[in-house]
Coordinates of C-alpha atoms in Angstrom, one line a residue:
M1 CA 35.4 -126.7 -103.2
L2 CA 37.2 -128.1 -100.1
A3 CA 37.1 -131.9 -99.6
K4 CA 38.7 -133.5 -97.0
L5 CA 39.9 -137.5 -96.3
K6 CA 41.7 -139.8 -93.6
T7 CA 44.5 -141.6 -94.7
F8 CA 47.9 -142.6 -93.5
S9 CA 51.5 -142.6 -94.0
L10 CA 54.5 -145.5 -93.3
L11 CA 57.2 -144.6 -90.9
G12 CA 58.9 -147.4 -90.5
I13 CA 56.6 -150.1 -89.6
D14 CA 54.4 -147.7 -87.9
A15 CA 51.5 -146.0 -89.8
L16 CA 50.6 -142.4 -89.1
P17 CA 47.7 -140.4 -89.6
V18 CA 46.9 -137.9 -92.2
E19 CA 44.3 -135.9 -93.7
V20 CA 43.9 -134.8 -97.0
E21 CA 42.6 -131.5 -97.5
V22 CA 41.6 -130.9 -102.1
D23 CA 41.0 -127.3 -102.9
V24 CA 39.8 -126.6 -106.3
S25 CA 39.2 -123.4 -107.3
P26 CA 39.0 -121.6 -111.1
R27 CA 41.6 -120.3 -112.2
A28 CA 42.5 -119.0 -115.8
V29 CA 45.4 -121.9 -116.3
P30 CA 45.1 -125.3 -114.8
K31 CA 48.0 -126.3 -111.7
T32 CA 48.3 -128.7 -109.6
V33 CA 49.7 -127.7 -106.7
L34 CA 50.9 -130.8 -103.9
V35 CA 52.1 -129.7 -100.4
G36 CA 53.0 -131.1 -96.9
L37 CA 56.4 -133.0 -98.2
P38 CA 56.2 -135.3 -100.1
E39 CA 58.4 -138.0 -101.1
Q40 CA 59.4 -138.2 -105.1
A41 CA 56.6 -141.0 -105.0
V42 CA 54.0 -138.8 -104.3
K43 CA 55.2 -135.7 -105.9
E44 CA 54.2 -138.3 -108.8
S45 CA 51.6 -138.6 -108.5
T46 CA 49.6 -136.3 -109.6
H47 CA 50.4 -137.7 -113.1
R48 CA 49.0 -140.8 -112.1
V49 CA 45.6 -139.0 -110.8
E50 CA 45.0 -137.0 -113.8
R51 CA 45.1 -140.1 -116.6
A52 CA 42.9 -142.5 -113.6
M53 CA 40.3 -139.9 -113.3
I54 CA 40.1 -139.2 -117.5
N55 CA 40.3 -142.9 -118.1
S56 CA 37.8 -144.0 -115.2
G57 CA 34.9 -141.7 -116.9
F58 CA 35.1 -139.0 -115.5
V59 CA 36.6 -134.8 -116.2
R60 CA 40.2 -133.5 -115.2
P61 CA 39.2 -129.9 -113.9
Q62 CA 40.3 -127.1 -115.5
D63 CA 40.8 -125.1 -112.4
R64 CA 43.6 -124.7 -109.5
I65 CA 43.7 -127.6 -107.4
V66 CA 45.7 -127.6 -104.0
I67 CA 46.6 -130.1 -102.2
N68 CA 47.5 -130.5 -98.5
L69 CA 49.2 -133.3 -96.9
A70 CA 48.3 -132.8 -93.2
P71 CA 50.5 -132.5 -90.8
A72 CA 53.4 -130.2 -93.0
E73 CA 56.3 -131.8 -91.1
L74 CA 55.6 -135.9 -91.8
P75 CA 57.5 -137.0 -94.8
K76 CA 54.7 -138.4 -96.9
Q77 CA 56.2 -141.6 -98.6
A78 CA 55.1 -143.8 -101.4
A79 CA 51.9 -144.2 -103.4
T80 CA 49.5 -145.0 -101.1
F81 CA 48.3 -141.3 -101.7
D82 CA 47.0 -141.9 -104.6
L83 CA 43.2 -142.7 -104.2
P84 CA 43.1 -140.4 -101.4
I85 CA 44.2 -137.5 -103.8
T86 CA 41.6 -138.4 -106.8
L87 CA 38.6 -138.9 -104.2
G88 CA 39.5 -135.3 -103.1
V89 CA 39.5 -134.1 -106.4
L90 CA 36.4 -135.2 -107.7
A91 CA 35.2 -133.9 -105.0
G92 CA 36.4 -131.0 -104.7
S93 CA 35.3 -130.3 -108.0
G94 CA 31.8 -131.5 -107.9
Q95 CA 31.6 -135.2 -109.1
I96 CA 30.6 -136.5 -106.2
D97 CA 29.5 -136.4 -102.8
S98 CA 29.4 -138.1 -100.0
D99 CA 29.0 -138.3 -95.8
F100 CA 31.2 -141.4 -95.4
F101 CA 35.0 -139.0 -95.7
D102 CA 34.7 -138.5 -92.0
Q103 CA 34.0 -142.3 -91.4
Y104 CA 36.5 -144.1 -93.4
A105 CA 40.3 -143.4 -94.3
V106 CA 41.1 -144.3 -97.5
V107 CA 44.6 -146.1 -98.4
G108 CA 45.9 -147.3 -102.2
E109 CA 47.7 -146.7 -105.5
L110 CA 45.4 -146.3 -108.3
S111 CA 47.2 -146.9 -112.3
L112 CA 46.6 -144.9 -115.1
E113 CA 43.6 -146.7 -116.3
G114 CA 41.4 -145.9 -112.7
L115 CA 42.4 -149.9 -111.2
A116 CA 43.8 -150.3 -107.2
R117 CA 47.0 -151.7 -106.9
P118 CA 48.0 -152.9 -103.7
A119 CA 50.2 -150.9 -100.9
K120 CA 52.1 -152.1 -97.9
G121 CA 51.6 -152.1 -94.9
V122 CA 48.3 -151.7 -95.5
L123 CA 47.7 -153.7 -91.5
S124 CA 49.9 -151.4 -90.0
M125 CA 47.3 -148.9 -91.2
A126 CA 44.2 -150.6 -90.3
I127 CA 45.4 -150.5 -87.0
A128 CA 46.2 -147.3 -86.7
A129 CA 42.6 -147.0 -88.2
A130 CA 41.4 -148.8 -85.4
K131 CA 42.5 -146.8 -82.9
E132 CA 41.2 -142.9 -84.1
P133 CA 38.2 -142.0 -83.0
G134 CA 35.2 -141.7 -85.4
I135 CA 36.3 -143.9 -87.9
R136 CA 33.9 -146.6 -88.7
G137 CA 36.3 -148.6 -91.6
I138 CA 38.8 -148.3 -94.1
V139 CA 38.7 -148.7 -97.7
V140 CA 41.8 -151.1 -99.6
P141 CA 43.1 -152.6 -103.0
D142 CA 40.9 -156.0 -103.0
A143 CA 44.3 -157.7 -102.9
N144 CA 44.8 -156.1 -99.6
A145 CA 41.8 -156.5 -98.3
A146 CA 42.8 -159.8 -96.5
E147 CA 45.5 -158.4 -94.5
A148 CA 43.5 -155.3 -93.1
A149 CA 41.1 -157.7 -92.1
V150 CA 43.1 -159.6 -89.4
V151 CA 42.0 -156.1 -87.3
E152 CA 38.5 -157.2 -86.2
D153 CA 37.6 -154.1 -84.9
I154 CA 37.4 -152.0 -88.0
D155 CA 35.2 -152.7 -91.2
V156 CA 37.4 -153.6 -94.2
I157 CA 36.0 -152.4 -97.3
P158 CA 37.4 -153.8 -100.8
V159 CA 37.7 -151.6 -103.6
S160 CA 39.3 -152.8 -106.9
S161 CA 38.8 -149.9 -109.3
L162 CA 38.3 -146.1 -108.7
C163 CA 35.2 -146.9 -109.9
Q164 CA 34.6 -148.9 -107.0
A165 CA 35.7 -146.3 -104.3
V166 CA 33.8 -143.5 -105.7
G167 CA 30.1 -145.8 -106.2
F168 CA 30.8 -146.8 -102.4
F169 CA 31.2 -143.4 -101.0
S170 CA 27.8 -142.0 -103.3
G171 CA 26.2 -144.2 -102.1
E172 CA 25.7 -146.4 -104.9
L173 CA 27.4 -149.3 -104.7
D174 CA 27.2 -151.7 -101.7
I175 CA 30.5 -153.2 -100.9
A176 CA 30.0 -156.0 -97.9
P177 CA 33.1 -155.0 -95.6
T178 CA 35.9 -158.3 -95.6
P179 CA 35.4 -160.7 -92.9
S180 CA 38.3 -161.6 -90.5
R181 CA 39.2 -165.5 -91.1
L182 CA 42.5 -165.7 -88.4
D183 CA 41.5 -169.1 -87.5
L184 CA 41.9 -169.9 -91.2
L185 CA 44.5 -168.6 -92.0
F186 CA 46.3 -170.2 -89.1
A187 CA 44.8 -173.5 -90.3
E188 CA 46.2 -172.8 -93.7
F189 CA 49.4 -171.4 -93.5
S190 CA 51.2 -172.3 -89.7
N191 CA 52.4 -176.4 -91.0
Y192 CA 55.9 -176.5 -91.2
E193 CA 56.9 -179.2 -93.7
D194 CA 60.6 -180.1 -92.6
D195 CA 61.1 -182.5 -89.6
Y196 CA 63.6 -183.6 -87.7
S197 CA 63.2 -187.4 -87.8
D198 CA 64.7 -186.3 -91.7
V199 CA 68.1 -185.5 -89.4
R200 CA 70.1 -189.1 -89.2
G201 CA 71.9 -189.4 -85.7
Q202 CA 72.5 -186.8 -84.0
E203 CA 70.4 -186.9 -81.3
M204 CA 72.4 -185.1 -78.4
A205 CA 72.3 -181.8 -81.0
K206 CA 68.7 -182.5 -80.8
R207 CA 69.0 -182.5 -77.2
A208 CA 70.8 -178.9 -77.7
L209 CA 68.4 -177.9 -79.8
T210 CA 65.1 -178.9 -77.7
I211 CA 66.5 -177.1 -74.7
A212 CA 67.5 -174.0 -77.2
A213 CA 63.9 -173.6 -78.3
A214 CA 62.3 -174.4 -74.8
G215 CA 64.0 -171.6 -72.7
A216 CA 64.5 -168.8 -76.7
H217 CA 67.7 -169.6 -75.6
N218 CA 70.6 -168.2 -78.0
L219 CA 72.5 -171.1 -79.6
L220 CA 75.9 -171.6 -81.6
M221 CA 77.1 -175.4 -83.5
V222 CA 80.5 -175.8 -83.8
G223 CA 81.1 -179.4 -86.2
P224 CA 83.0 -180.0 -89.4
P225 CA 81.5 -179.1 -93.0
G226 CA 78.3 -181.4 -93.6
T227 CA 78.0 -182.7 -90.3
G228 CA 74.0 -181.4 -90.6
K229 CA 74.1 -178.1 -88.6
T230 CA 72.2 -176.0 -91.2
M231 CA 69.3 -178.8 -91.3
L232 CA 69.3 -178.6 -88.1
A233 CA 69.1 -174.7 -87.9
S234 CA 65.8 -174.9 -90.0
R235 CA 63.7 -177.1 -88.4
I236 CA 63.9 -175.4 -84.9
P237 CA 60.7 -173.2 -86.0
G238 CA 59.0 -176.3 -85.8
I239 CA 59.4 -177.3 -82.4
L240 CA 58.4 -173.5 -80.8
P241 CA 55.7 -173.1 -79.8
M242 CA 52.2 -172.0 -82.6
L243 CA 52.5 -168.2 -83.1
S244 CA 49.6 -166.6 -81.1
A245 CA 47.8 -164.0 -82.4
G246 CA 48.8 -161.5 -81.0
E247 CA 52.6 -162.7 -81.9
S248 CA 51.2 -163.6 -85.9
I249 CA 50.3 -160.1 -86.2
E250 CA 53.7 -157.8 -84.9
T251 CA 55.4 -160.2 -86.9
T252 CA 52.9 -159.8 -89.6
R253 CA 53.7 -155.8 -89.6
I254 CA 57.0 -155.9 -90.4
Y255 CA 56.5 -158.0 -93.1
S256 CA 53.7 -156.0 -94.9
A257 CA 55.5 -152.9 -94.1
M258 CA 58.6 -154.2 -96.1
G259 CA 56.6 -155.4 -98.7
K260 CA 57.0 -159.3 -98.3
L261 CA 54.1 -160.8 -97.5
E262 CA 53.4 -163.9 -99.9
Q263 CA 51.0 -163.2 -102.7
G264 CA 48.0 -164.8 -100.8
Q265 CA 49.4 -165.3 -97.3
P266 CA 47.6 -162.2 -95.6
L267 CA 48.8 -163.0 -92.7
M268 CA 52.2 -164.6 -90.7
A269 CA 51.3 -167.5 -89.2
K270 CA 54.9 -169.5 -89.3
R271 CA 58.0 -168.3 -87.4
P272 CA 60.0 -166.5 -89.7
F273 CA 63.5 -168.0 -90.3
R274 CA 66.0 -166.2 -91.9
S275 CA 69.9 -167.0 -93.3
P276 CA 71.1 -163.3 -94.6
H277 CA 74.7 -164.5 -96.2
H278 CA 78.1 -163.1 -94.7
T279 CA 78.6 -160.1 -96.4
I280 CA 75.4 -158.4 -95.1
S281 CA 76.2 -155.1 -94.6
E282 CA 75.2 -153.2 -90.5
A283 CA 72.5 -151.6 -91.8
G284 CA 71.1 -154.8 -93.8
L285 CA 71.1 -156.7 -90.4
V286 CA 69.8 -154.2 -87.8
G287 CA 68.0 -151.9 -89.8
G288 CA 69.1 -148.6 -91.2
G289 CA 68.4 -146.1 -94.3
S290 CA 66.6 -143.1 -93.7
P291 CA 64.2 -143.1 -93.0
P292 CA 65.1 -145.8 -91.4
S293 CA 63.6 -149.6 -92.2
P294 CA 63.3 -153.1 -90.6
G295 CA 66.5 -155.1 -90.7
E296 CA 67.0 -159.0 -90.7
I297 CA 67.1 -159.4 -86.9
S298 CA 63.1 -157.5 -87.5
L299 CA 62.3 -160.2 -90.1
S300 CA 63.0 -162.5 -87.4
H301 CA 61.7 -161.6 -85.0
N302 CA 59.4 -163.8 -82.5
G303 CA 61.3 -166.6 -84.5
V304 CA 64.6 -167.7 -85.3
L305 CA 68.3 -165.7 -86.6
F306 CA 70.7 -168.3 -88.0
L307 CA 74.2 -166.9 -89.1
D308 CA 75.8 -170.2 -90.4
E309 CA 79.7 -169.6 -91.2
L310 CA 79.8 -167.0 -88.4
P311 CA 83.5 -165.9 -88.8
E312 CA 82.6 -165.5 -92.4
F313 CA 80.6 -162.4 -91.7
N314 CA 82.3 -159.0 -91.0
R315 CA 83.0 -158.5 -87.0
R316 CA 82.0 -154.8 -86.8
T317 CA 78.7 -156.7 -88.3
L318 CA 78.6 -158.9 -85.3
E319 CA 79.2 -156.4 -83.0
V320 CA 75.9 -154.3 -83.6
L321 CA 73.8 -157.2 -82.1
R322 CA 75.0 -156.9 -79.0
Q323 CA 72.0 -154.6 -77.8
P324 CA 69.5 -156.2 -79.0
L325 CA 70.4 -159.8 -78.6
E326 CA 69.6 -157.9 -74.4
E327 CA 66.7 -155.6 -74.9
G328 CA 65.0 -157.7 -78.3
Q329 CA 64.1 -154.4 -79.4
V330 CA 67.0 -152.2 -81.8
T331 CA 66.5 -147.7 -82.0
I332 CA 68.1 -146.9 -85.1
S333 CA 68.4 -143.0 -85.2
R334 CA 68.4 -140.0 -87.2
A335 CA 68.6 -136.5 -86.7
L336 CA 65.2 -136.3 -87.0
R337 CA 63.8 -138.6 -85.5
S338 CA 64.4 -142.0 -84.3
T339 CA 63.0 -145.2 -84.8
T340 CA 62.7 -148.6 -82.5
F341 CA 62.2 -151.7 -84.3
P342 CA 60.9 -155.4 -82.2
A343 CA 63.9 -157.8 -82.9
D344 CA 62.7 -160.4 -80.3
F345 CA 64.1 -162.8 -81.6
I346 CA 66.9 -166.8 -81.1
L347 CA 69.6 -166.7 -82.8
V348 CA 71.3 -169.8 -83.8
A349 CA 74.8 -169.7 -85.5
A350 CA 76.8 -172.3 -87.0
M351 CA 80.8 -172.0 -88.0
N352 CA 83.6 -174.8 -88.5
P353 CA 86.5 -174.9 -86.0
C354 CA 89.2 -173.7 -88.0
P355 CA 89.8 -172.6 -92.0
C356 CA 89.5 -176.1 -93.2
G357 CA 86.4 -177.4 -90.9
Y358 CA 88.3 -180.6 -89.8
R359 CA 90.2 -179.8 -86.5
S360 CA 87.5 -181.6 -84.7
D361 CA 86.7 -184.7 -87.1
P362 CA 88.8 -187.9 -86.6
R363 CA 88.8 -189.5 -90.3
R364 CA 90.1 -186.1 -92.0
D365 CA 93.6 -184.8 -91.1
C366 CA 93.2 -180.9 -90.4
N367 CA 96.9 -178.7 -92.5
C368 CA 95.6 -175.4 -90.3
S369 CA 98.4 -173.8 -88.1
I370 CA 97.9 -172.5 -84.5
P371 CA 98.1 -168.9 -86.0
Q372 CA 95.5 -169.6 -88.6
I373 CA 93.1 -170.8 -86.4
E374 CA 93.6 -168.3 -84.0
R375 CA 93.4 -165.8 -86.3
Y376 CA 90.1 -167.4 -87.2
M377 CA 88.6 -168.1 -84.3
A378 CA 89.7 -164.3 -83.1
K379 CA 87.0 -163.1 -85.5
I380 CA 83.9 -163.6 -82.8
S381 CA 84.1 -160.8 -79.7
G382 CA 84.0 -162.8 -76.2
P383 CA 80.9 -160.7 -75.5
L384 CA 79.5 -161.6 -78.6
L385 CA 80.0 -165.0 -77.1
D386 CA 78.9 -164.2 -73.3
R387 CA 75.5 -163.6 -74.8
I388 CA 75.1 -166.7 -76.4
D389 CA 73.9 -169.2 -74.2
V390 CA 74.8 -172.8 -75.3
H391 CA 77.4 -174.0 -77.0
L392 CA 77.4 -177.3 -79.0
E393 CA 79.8 -179.1 -80.9
V394 CA 77.8 -180.8 -84.0
P395 CA 80.4 -184.1 -85.0
A396 CA 81.0 -186.2 -88.4
V397 CA 77.6 -188.7 -88.3
D398 CA 78.9 -192.5 -88.5
F399 CA 77.6 -194.4 -91.8
K400 CA 75.6 -196.7 -88.8
E401 CA 74.2 -194.0 -88.1
L402 CA 73.1 -192.4 -91.8
S403 CA 72.3 -196.0 -92.6
S404 CA 70.3 -196.9 -90.3
S405 CA 66.7 -197.1 -90.3
V406 CA 65.6 -196.3 -87.3
P407 CA 64.0 -193.0 -87.3
G408 CA 65.5 -190.5 -84.7
T409 CA 63.5 -188.0 -83.2
S410 CA 60.7 -186.4 -84.3
T411 CA 59.9 -182.4 -84.9
A412 CA 56.6 -184.0 -82.9
E413 CA 58.1 -185.3 -80.0
M414 CA 60.4 -182.2 -79.0
N415 CA 57.8 -179.5 -79.4
E416 CA 55.7 -181.6 -76.6
M417 CA 58.8 -181.0 -74.6
V418 CA 58.9 -177.7 -75.5
T419 CA 55.3 -176.8 -75.4
S420 CA 55.4 -178.7 -71.6
A421 CA 58.2 -176.2 -71.0
R422 CA 56.6 -173.3 -71.8
R423 CA 53.2 -173.8 -70.1
H424 CA 55.8 -174.3 -66.8
Q425 CA 57.4 -170.6 -67.9
L426 CA 53.9 -169.0 -68.4
A427 CA 52.9 -169.7 -64.9
R428 CA 56.7 -168.7 -63.2
F429 CA 55.6 -165.4 -65.1
E430 CA 52.1 -164.4 -65.6
D431 CA 52.8 -161.2 -63.7
S432 CA 55.7 -160.2 -65.6
R433 CA 56.6 -158.9 -69.3
V434 CA 59.1 -161.4 -69.4
R435 CA 58.0 -164.8 -71.2
C436 CA 61.0 -167.1 -70.8
N437 CA 63.4 -168.6 -68.7
G438 CA 66.3 -166.7 -71.2
Q439 CA 64.2 -163.2 -70.5
M440 CA 64.4 -163.5 -67.1
N441 CA 66.6 -160.2 -65.1
S442 CA 68.9 -160.8 -62.8
R443 CA 66.3 -160.6 -60.1
Q444 CA 64.4 -163.1 -61.5
I445 CA 67.3 -165.4 -61.5
R446 CA 67.4 -165.2 -58.3
K447 CA 63.9 -165.8 -57.1
F448 CA 63.5 -169.3 -59.7
C449 CA 67.1 -170.2 -60.1
K450 CA 67.9 -171.4 -55.9
L451 CA 70.6 -173.9 -55.8
D452 CA 71.3 -176.7 -53.2
G453 CA 74.5 -176.7 -51.9
P454 CA 76.1 -179.2 -53.5
S455 CA 74.5 -176.8 -56.9
E456 CA 75.7 -174.2 -55.5
T457 CA 79.6 -175.6 -55.0
L458 CA 79.5 -176.9 -58.3
L459 CA 78.5 -173.5 -59.9
H460 CA 81.1 -171.5 -58.4
N461 CA 84.1 -173.8 -59.4
T462 CA 83.2 -173.7 -62.6
V463 CA 82.3 -169.8 -62.3
N464 CA 86.1 -170.1 -60.7
E465 CA 88.5 -172.6 -62.8
M466 CA 86.7 -171.4 -66.4
G467 CA 86.8 -167.3 -65.1
L468 CA 82.9 -167.3 -66.8
S469 CA 81.1 -163.6 -66.7
A470 CA 78.6 -163.0 -64.3
R471 CA 76.7 -162.9 -67.9
A472 CA 77.6 -166.1 -67.8
H473 CA 76.9 -167.4 -64.5
D474 CA 72.9 -165.9 -65.2
K475 CA 73.0 -167.7 -68.5
I476 CA 73.9 -170.7 -67.0
L477 CA 71.0 -170.9 -64.8
R478 CA 68.5 -169.8 -67.0
V479 CA 69.4 -173.2 -69.1
A480 CA 69.7 -175.3 -66.2
R481 CA 65.4 -174.3 -65.0
T482 CA 65.0 -174.2 -68.6
I483 CA 66.1 -178.2 -68.7
A484 CA 64.1 -178.6 -65.0
D485 CA 61.6 -177.6 -66.9
I486 CA 61.8 -180.1 -69.3
E487 CA 61.6 -182.1 -66.8
D488 CA 58.3 -180.7 -64.5
A489 CA 61.1 -180.8 -61.8
P490 CA 60.1 -177.4 -59.5
E491 CA 63.5 -176.8 -58.5
I492 CA 67.0 -177.1 -59.9
L493 CA 69.2 -180.4 -59.2
I494 CA 73.4 -181.2 -59.8
H495 CA 72.2 -183.1 -62.6
H496 CA 70.2 -180.0 -64.6
L497 CA 73.2 -177.6 -63.3
S498 CA 76.0 -180.1 -65.0
E499 CA 74.1 -180.2 -67.6
A500 CA 74.4 -176.5 -68.2
I501 CA 77.8 -175.7 -67.7
N502 CA 78.7 -178.5 -69.8
Y503 CA 76.6 -176.2 -72.5
R504 CA 79.5 -173.1 -71.6
I505 CA 82.4 -175.6 -71.9
L506 CA 83.0 -175.9 -75.7
D507 CA 83.7 -172.0 -76.6
R508 CA 86.8 -171.6 -73.5
D509 CA 88.1 -175.0 -74.7
M510 CA 88.3 -173.4 -78.7
W511 CA 89.2 -169.9 -77.6
K512 CA 92.0 -170.4 -76.1

């Protein structure tokens, strides 16, 4: 007999439909043939399927079994084909009969005793299933049910074992679909523990961070060791607006496909914060492999990518950030196909002003020679610096500020300013795909960043004296527009522009 079931194969972070065809025909010598470009994990499924059937009380057919995974040219990976293949073998051998195979997709790995194990990428598979005509629901391991139930347009049937799946498809067991709990998940997982009130001093730095968060501007912090650069950076997700449902699902898809969702947390309700070590490779940072998988910039999607000790990163590794910073996505090309991953993140970097770290600290002597400092600074290219909007000096904190009992600016206060500025931007860009000032193109800059006479003169003199590029010119205007939004100003005034220019001076002084 021939049995057909619907399932999905993960390619990058996207799920593609696959039809599992199982033909069981009498033959003197039992044999199982698996075709359809299966990778090693899928080839090994025949052994798991056989033992899972027997240990669950079913009979392994002593016939010729041909399993085809269509389309044949699509590489099939992972062990999520175990459950649909097993159900197909049971149906093809006449041990079960079902009218639901064309209404429900099936994914899941099986253990040797027939228990359903969690799978990667179930959220992407549920999204794909909701788009497929004729599919009413998807059967998934119960550990993945809450994750798949985030998609409200499809029934998610949780099963803990092969026996449960057989009972559901044969109509002997009625399993209620897992309800979607989006509101409860956001309420449970969207709280941030760290607060900016814990950071003593650095009020000017907090101001710059508020501007960067309000307009989604990239930021570079320069200062001696121990001034709080890492503390400041790690708290940025808390002042960003809460993830929308769409942004949360986008981010969760990436973490689900990589198997990085925390146990018991089916949805990313907080903005991601990634801080890779400086020894990371190019593929680890932007993605790679065959087939391609997402890198750190995609894991930072809708969140923050923090690069501490920026000059310690390999220069070639840093240069691959240039295109994703401009486009908000990265495309990994291979001989047979190319894959595009989302990479819309805020880049926050930190570094010391010299190899010893104390060049700008008035309390410590710097022992670095000029050639050492020049070599240290030369590790970061000018084109990469041009793509960073805000350059900020983070000085050492005085003892008076460290011991003060007066709390500094809190996360709640900074979040209120960011949220207010974002509201202005949402209204400004309601007819555009752009969401923040940091994403404005040249046409939008000319439309929304008009200057009066004195401001235009100031910008003209600054560009000529500092030798700024056209990109740096645009970034000054974007930052000035964000500062005006924070102050609820309809137009950019000269003091908004002056503050934005001050955030471009540091890198020119350092790199001369």
